[in-house]
């Protein structure tokens, strides 16, 4: 492999919503500061906004305050929230959205010029081009350099006492180059983790899922291995989605006011509550009790509402619009069947991620987190990710004078060890050996274990103490097997590291599920040994990897 070493002031891992806006903020506030964005795809079309979005789901409408948004998030998350993080995030909604509008985002307006609402905290947009607009804004600043198609695998650290993060290493997507990047500060702005569990659709369509299949939890895994404290992984996210296309349902529920009904035509949503977890639980429970399948009742909508739905999905999930048109099962004719997804770990919707302070500093000096990577603040959506990217960037600029650049000589051995590992995993296959399928076979085995033992779709999102113990044992076995994986083609090398990252996240997730001995979010998972909410667990369940073992930490809701 070709070896390339770079030095920068700020390294941003992940060129999604939070990463792009952090780069823009830092460039605007501190001209001359060198900023490097490393993105595994291309920031023009990467991350959760790659296909666009038709609404901004975090907004303070007329007369609403950040405290109102906090109350909403606290209710939806059953109290497990960091109030300081949610408030500072909500305080940034307005400026971030106005900035997006200046970049060219079309926000739909009412006749009086106010933003068109789609629910209490949502506004309608024409957002198919939202990610290209962010990428174009990043390109305006000469101090920001972008490395597309580079997959970072591990953080570089120094210090025998207080550990300091000073950069990262990785590979190009085609496996031709090994990268070492030194930085005074590192921001983890990666996506959450999809693909841990067996998905709804099998075979060729297995990647037709709600959350981007390319989000492997890499940022989490890098932080876990480096010893950062993580929080709330047990607050998994199970989304209610349109069957087969896995398109979001909020566009239908909020956009045209469609109610949830079961196979008998009964409206059931009030039985389970209208929180995110409650809605997911309702569909699962109605099916479990033999009253499924479940639908969103759209057969009563008007022709104009139907046209609005077709257009809205083109801004975010065009497969749903294509499905309606190709099948002839238009929403005004056929109610839309819904189902739950496999569980995800995603800090933009739940509280999973790095444990951070109000400035989005992690527990490792020099490492920061924002967006899906940062824990403690559910219901971020696009405005929250933007706000957190800005907060993290401002904090980094404040801290930079005290973060001196580490010299290459001091960490050369660490860098070369990672490089050697990359090269050792590309070697010719022995006669009869099928290398390319090994990674996929272990990935499928991982998803099977998580599905059957750690509360996936197959068990109705249920798990118990014995099942979790078996899941832990089997994931560790798979982790050991994955550690010896090799590929014949350098272009397949990244798949090994994606699998290793997912296994690291699985291991941590299982430990969190074991530690929270209650059922607080039944739509996201039911611990059948502890099937009720227990307010003795009204706390944060955190973890740190130390000497190869996961140590659990329980922290109070009120953070000093």
Coordinates of C-alpha atoms in Angstrom, one line a residue, residues 111-438:
X111 CA -49.3 32.7 2.7
X112 CA -48.1 35.0 5.4
X113 CA -44.5 34.1 4.9
X114 CA -44.1 31.9 8.0
X115 CA -42.7 28.4 7.7
X116 CA -45.2 25.7 6.8
X117 CA -45.6 23.3 9.8
X118 CA -45.9 19.5 9.6
X119 CA -46.7 18.8 13.2
X120 CA -45.7 20.5 16.4
X121 CA -41.9 20.6 15.9
X122 CA -41.7 20.0 12.1
X123 CA -41.5 22.3 9.1
X124 CA -41.8 21.2 5.5
X125 CA -39.0 21.6 3.0
X126 CA -38.0 20.6 -0.5
X127 CA -34.9 18.9 0.6
X128 CA -33.7 16.5 -2.2
X129 CA -30.6 18.7 -2.6
X130 CA -29.9 19.4 1.1
X131 CA -26.6 17.4 1.2
X132 CA -25.2 18.9 -2.0
X133 CA -26.0 22.4 -0.6
X134 CA -24.0 21.6 2.6
X135 CA -21.1 20.2 0.5
X136 CA -21.0 23.3 -1.7
X137 CA -20.8 25.5 1.4
X138 CA -17.9 23.4 2.7
X139 CA -16.1 23.9 -0.6
X140 CA -16.3 27.7 -0.3
X141 CA -13.6 27.7 2.4
X142 CA -10.0 27.2 1.3
X143 CA -8.9 26.2 4.8
X144 CA -11.2 23.1 4.6
X145 CA -9.8 20.1 2.8
X146 CA -11.9 17.0 2.1
X147 CA -10.7 13.4 1.8
X148 CA -13.5 11.5 0.1
X149 CA -13.5 7.7 0.0
X150 CA -11.2 7.3 3.0
X151 CA -12.3 4.9 5.8
X152 CA -10.7 5.7 9.1
X153 CA -10.5 2.6 11.4
X154 CA -8.7 3.7 14.6
X155 CA -7.8 6.7 16.7
X156 CA -4.2 7.6 17.4
X157 CA -3.6 8.3 21.1
X158 CA -0.7 9.3 23.3
X159 CA -0.1 9.7 27.0
X160 CA 0.3 7.0 29.8
X161 CA -1.9 8.9 32.3
X162 CA -4.6 11.1 30.8
X163 CA -5.0 9.7 27.3
X164 CA -4.9 12.3 24.5
X165 CA -6.4 11.7 21.0
X166 CA -4.1 13.1 18.4
X167 CA -5.3 11.8 15.1
X168 CA -6.5 8.7 13.3
X169 CA -5.5 6.0 10.7
X170 CA -7.4 4.4 7.9
X171 CA -7.4 3.2 4.3
X172 CA -8.7 4.3 1.0
X173 CA -12.0 2.7 -0.1
X174 CA -10.1 0.8 -2.9
X175 CA -7.4 -0.4 -0.5
X176 CA -4.6 1.2 -2.4
X177 CA -3.5 3.7 0.3
X178 CA -2.9 3.7 4.0
X179 CA -3.6 7.1 5.7
X180 CA -2.1 8.5 8.9
X181 CA -3.5 11.8 10.1
X182 CA -2.2 13.9 12.9
X183 CA -4.5 16.5 14.4
X184 CA -4.6 18.8 17.4
X185 CA -8.3 18.0 17.8
X186 CA -10.5 15.2 16.4
X187 CA -14.3 15.4 16.0
X188 CA -16.3 12.2 15.7
X189 CA -19.2 13.1 13.5
X190 CA -19.9 9.6 12.1
X191 CA -23.2 8.0 11.7
X192 CA -24.8 5.4 14.1
X193 CA -24.8 1.7 13.6
X194 CA -27.0 -0.2 11.1
X195 CA -26.6 -3.8 10.1
X196 CA -26.1 -5.2 13.6
X197 CA -29.3 -7.2 13.4
X198 CA -30.9 -9.3 10.7
X199 CA -32.9 -6.8 8.6
X200 CA -36.5 -7.0 7.3
X201 CA -35.5 -7.9 3.7
X202 CA -33.3 -10.9 2.8
X203 CA -30.9 -11.6 0.1
X204 CA -30.3 -9.0 -2.7
X205 CA -32.6 -6.6 -0.8
X206 CA -31.0 -6.9 2.6
X207 CA -29.6 -3.4 2.4
X208 CA -33.1 -1.9 1.8
X209 CA -33.3 -0.6 5.3
X210 CA -34.3 2.6 7.0
X211 CA -30.9 3.7 8.3
X212 CA -27.9 3.9 5.8
X213 CA -26.4 0.4 5.5
X214 CA -23.0 2.1 5.2
X215 CA -23.2 3.4 8.8
X216 CA -21.4 0.7 10.7
X217 CA -20.9 2.4 14.0
X218 CA -17.3 3.2 13.1
X219 CA -17.1 6.3 15.3
X220 CA -18.5 4.5 18.3
X221 CA -16.1 1.6 17.7
X222 CA -13.1 3.8 17.4
X223 CA -14.0 5.6 20.6
X224 CA -14.7 2.3 22.5
X225 CA -11.4 0.8 21.5
X226 CA -9.6 4.1 22.6
X227 CA -11.3 4.0 26.0
X228 CA -13.9 6.7 25.7
X229 CA -17.0 6.5 27.9
X230 CA -20.2 5.6 26.0
X231 CA -23.8 6.1 27.1
X232 CA -27.3 4.6 26.6
X233 CA -26.6 2.0 23.9
X234 CA -29.5 0.0 25.4
X235 CA -31.8 2.8 24.1
X236 CA -32.0 1.2 20.7
X237 CA -34.1 2.6 18.0
X238 CA -36.8 0.6 16.2
X239 CA -38.5 2.6 13.5
X240 CA -42.0 2.1 12.3
X241 CA -41.8 2.1 8.5
X242 CA -43.7 1.4 5.3
X243 CA -43.5 -2.4 4.6
X244 CA -40.8 -3.6 2.2
X245 CA -39.7 -0.1 1.1
X246 CA -38.8 0.8 4.7
X247 CA -39.7 4.4 3.9
X248 CA -40.5 6.7 6.9
X249 CA -44.1 6.8 8.0
X250 CA -44.1 10.3 9.6
X251 CA -44.7 11.8 6.2
X252 CA -48.0 10.0 6.1
X253 CA -49.0 10.2 9.8
X254 CA -48.2 13.9 10.2
X255 CA -48.6 15.0 6.6
X256 CA -52.1 13.8 6.0
X257 CA -53.1 12.8 9.5
X258 CA -53.4 9.1 8.8
X259 CA -54.3 7.0 11.9
X260 CA -52.9 3.6 12.7
X261 CA -55.4 0.7 12.3
X262 CA -55.1 -3.1 12.7
X263 CA -56.5 -5.8 10.4
X264 CA -60.0 -5.3 11.9
X265 CA -60.0 -1.6 11.0
X266 CA -59.6 -0.6 14.7
X267 CA -57.6 2.5 15.5
X268 CA -55.2 1.3 18.1
X269 CA -52.5 3.9 18.5
X270 CA -54.0 5.4 21.8
X271 CA -53.7 2.0 23.5
X272 CA -49.9 2.2 23.5
X273 CA -49.2 5.9 23.6
X274 CA -48.0 8.3 20.8
X275 CA -44.3 8.4 21.8
X276 CA -41.8 7.1 19.3
X277 CA -41.4 3.9 21.4
X278 CA -45.2 3.6 21.9
X279 CA -45.9 3.7 18.2
X280 CA -43.4 1.0 17.5
X281 CA -44.7 -1.1 20.4
X282 CA -48.3 -0.8 19.1
X283 CA -47.5 -2.4 15.8
X284 CA -45.5 -5.2 17.4
X285 CA -48.1 -5.9 20.0
X286 CA -51.1 -5.9 17.6
X287 CA -49.3 -8.4 15.4
X288 CA -48.3 -10.5 18.4
X289 CA -51.9 -10.7 19.5
X290 CA -53.1 -11.8 16.1
X291 CA -54.7 -8.5 15.0
X292 CA -52.1 -7.7 12.3
X293 CA -51.1 -6.7 9.8
X294 CA -51.2 -3.0 10.7
X295 CA -51.7 0.0 8.4
X296 CA -51.8 3.7 8.2
X297 CA -55.3 4.5 7.1
X298 CA -54.9 6.5 3.9
X299 CA -57.9 5.4 1.9
X300 CA -59.8 8.5 2.9
X301 CA -57.3 11.1 1.7
X302 CA -58.1 13.6 -1.0
X303 CA -56.5 13.6 -4.5
X304 CA -54.5 16.7 -3.5
X305 CA -53.2 14.9 -0.3
X306 CA -52.2 11.9 -2.4
X307 CA -50.3 14.1 -4.9
X308 CA -48.6 15.8 -1.9
X309 CA -47.5 12.4 -0.6
X310 CA -46.0 11.3 -3.9
X311 CA -44.0 14.6 -4.1
X312 CA -42.9 14.5 -0.5
X313 CA -41.4 11.0 -0.8
X314 CA -39.4 12.0 -3.9
X315 CA -37.5 14.4 -1.6
X316 CA -36.5 11.6 0.8
X317 CA -37.5 8.0 -0.1
X318 CA -38.3 7.9 -3.9
X319 CA -38.7 4.1 -3.7
X320 CA -42.0 4.6 -1.9
X321 CA -43.4 6.8 -4.7
X322 CA -42.1 4.4 -7.3
X323 CA -43.7 1.5 -5.5
X324 CA -47.1 3.2 -5.4
X325 CA -46.9 4.1 -9.1
X326 CA -45.6 0.7 -10.4
X327 CA -48.0 -1.4 -8.3
X328 CA -51.0 0.8 -8.9
X329 CA -51.7 0.5 -5.1
X330 CA -52.0 4.3 -4.7
X331 CA -52.4 5.4 -1.0
X332 CA -55.9 6.7 -1.7
X333 CA -56.9 3.2 -2.8
X334 CA -54.9 1.0 -0.5
X335 CA -54.0 1.7 3.1
X336 CA -50.2 1.7 3.7
X337 CA -49.0 -1.4 5.6
X338 CA -46.4 -0.7 8.3
X339 CA -43.8 -2.8 10.1
X340 CA -41.0 -2.3 12.6
X341 CA -37.3 -2.3 11.5
X342 CA -34.5 -4.1 13.0
X343 CA -32.9 -2.3 16.0
X344 CA -30.3 0.4 15.3
X345 CA -27.9 2.3 17.6
X346 CA -28.3 6.0 16.6
X347 CA -27.7 9.1 18.7
X348 CA -29.8 11.3 16.5
X349 CA -33.0 9.6 17.4
X350 CA -32.2 8.1 20.8
X351 CA -29.6 8.8 23.5
X352 CA -26.9 6.4 22.3
X353 CA -23.3 7.6 21.8
X354 CA -20.3 9.2 23.3
X355 CA -20.7 10.6 26.8
X356 CA -20.0 14.3 26.3
X357 CA -20.0 17.6 28.3
X358 CA -22.0 20.6 27.3
X359 CA -19.3 21.6 24.8
X360 CA -19.4 18.1 23.2
X361 CA -16.1 17.1 24.6
X362 CA -15.8 13.3 25.2
X363 CA -14.0 11.8 28.1
X364 CA -10.8 11.6 26.1
X365 CA -8.8 14.8 25.8
X366 CA -8.7 16.1 22.2
X367 CA -11.8 14.1 21.1
X368 CA -15.2 15.6 20.5
X369 CA -18.5 14.2 19.2
X370 CA -21.6 15.6 17.5
X371 CA -24.7 14.4 15.7
X372 CA -25.4 10.7 15.6
X373 CA -22.1 10.0 17.4
X374 CA -23.0 12.1 20.5
X375 CA -25.2 10.6 23.2
X376 CA -27.6 12.0 25.7
X377 CA -29.7 14.2 23.5
X378 CA -32.4 12.3 21.5
X379 CA -34.6 13.8 18.8
X380 CA -31.7 15.7 17.1
X381 CA -32.8 15.2 13.5
X382 CA -31.2 17.6 11.0
X383 CA -31.3 20.9 13.0
X384 CA -30.0 19.2 16.1
X385 CA -27.1 17.7 14.2
X386 CA -26.3 21.1 12.7
X387 CA -26.4 22.7 16.1
X388 CA -24.2 20.1 17.7
X389 CA -21.7 20.4 14.9
X390 CA -21.5 24.1 15.5
X391 CA -21.2 23.7 19.3
X392 CA -18.4 21.2 18.9
X393 CA -16.5 23.4 16.4
X394 CA -16.7 26.4 18.8
X395 CA -15.5 24.3 21.7
X396 CA -12.6 22.9 19.6
X397 CA -11.5 26.5 18.6
X398 CA -11.6 27.4 22.3
X399 CA -9.5 24.4 23.3
X400 CA -7.0 24.5 20.4
X401 CA -4.4 26.8 22.1
X402 CA -4.0 24.1 24.8
X403 CA -3.8 21.2 22.3
X404 CA -0.3 21.2 20.9
X405 CA 0.5 19.2 17.8
X406 CA 2.0 15.8 18.6
X407 CA 5.1 14.9 16.6
X408 CA 5.1 12.0 14.2
X409 CA 8.2 10.5 15.8
X410 CA 6.4 10.0 19.1
X411 CA 3.7 7.8 17.6
X412 CA 5.4 6.3 14.6
X413 CA 5.4 2.8 16.1
X414 CA 1.6 3.0 16.7
X415 CA 1.0 4.2 13.1
X416 CA 3.3 1.5 11.6
X417 CA 1.5 -1.2 13.6
X418 CA -1.8 -0.2 12.1
X419 CA -0.3 0.0 8.6
X420 CA 1.2 -3.5 9.0
X421 CA -2.2 -4.9 10.1
X422 CA -3.8 -3.4 6.9
X423 CA -1.2 -5.0 4.7
X424 CA -1.3 -8.4 6.5
X425 CA -5.0 -8.8 5.7
X426 CA -4.5 -8.7 1.9
X427 CA -3.0 -12.0 0.7
X428 CA -3.6 -14.6 -1.9
X429 CA -6.2 -17.2 -1.0
X430 CA -5.1 -20.8 -0.5
X431 CA -6.4 -23.4 -3.0
X432 CA -10.1 -23.9 -2.5
X433 CA -10.4 -21.0 -0.1
X434 CA -13.3 -18.6 -0.6
X435 CA -12.1 -15.4 0.9
X436 CA -14.7 -13.0 -0.5
X437 CA -17.5 -14.8 1.3
X438 CA -15.9 -15.1 4.7

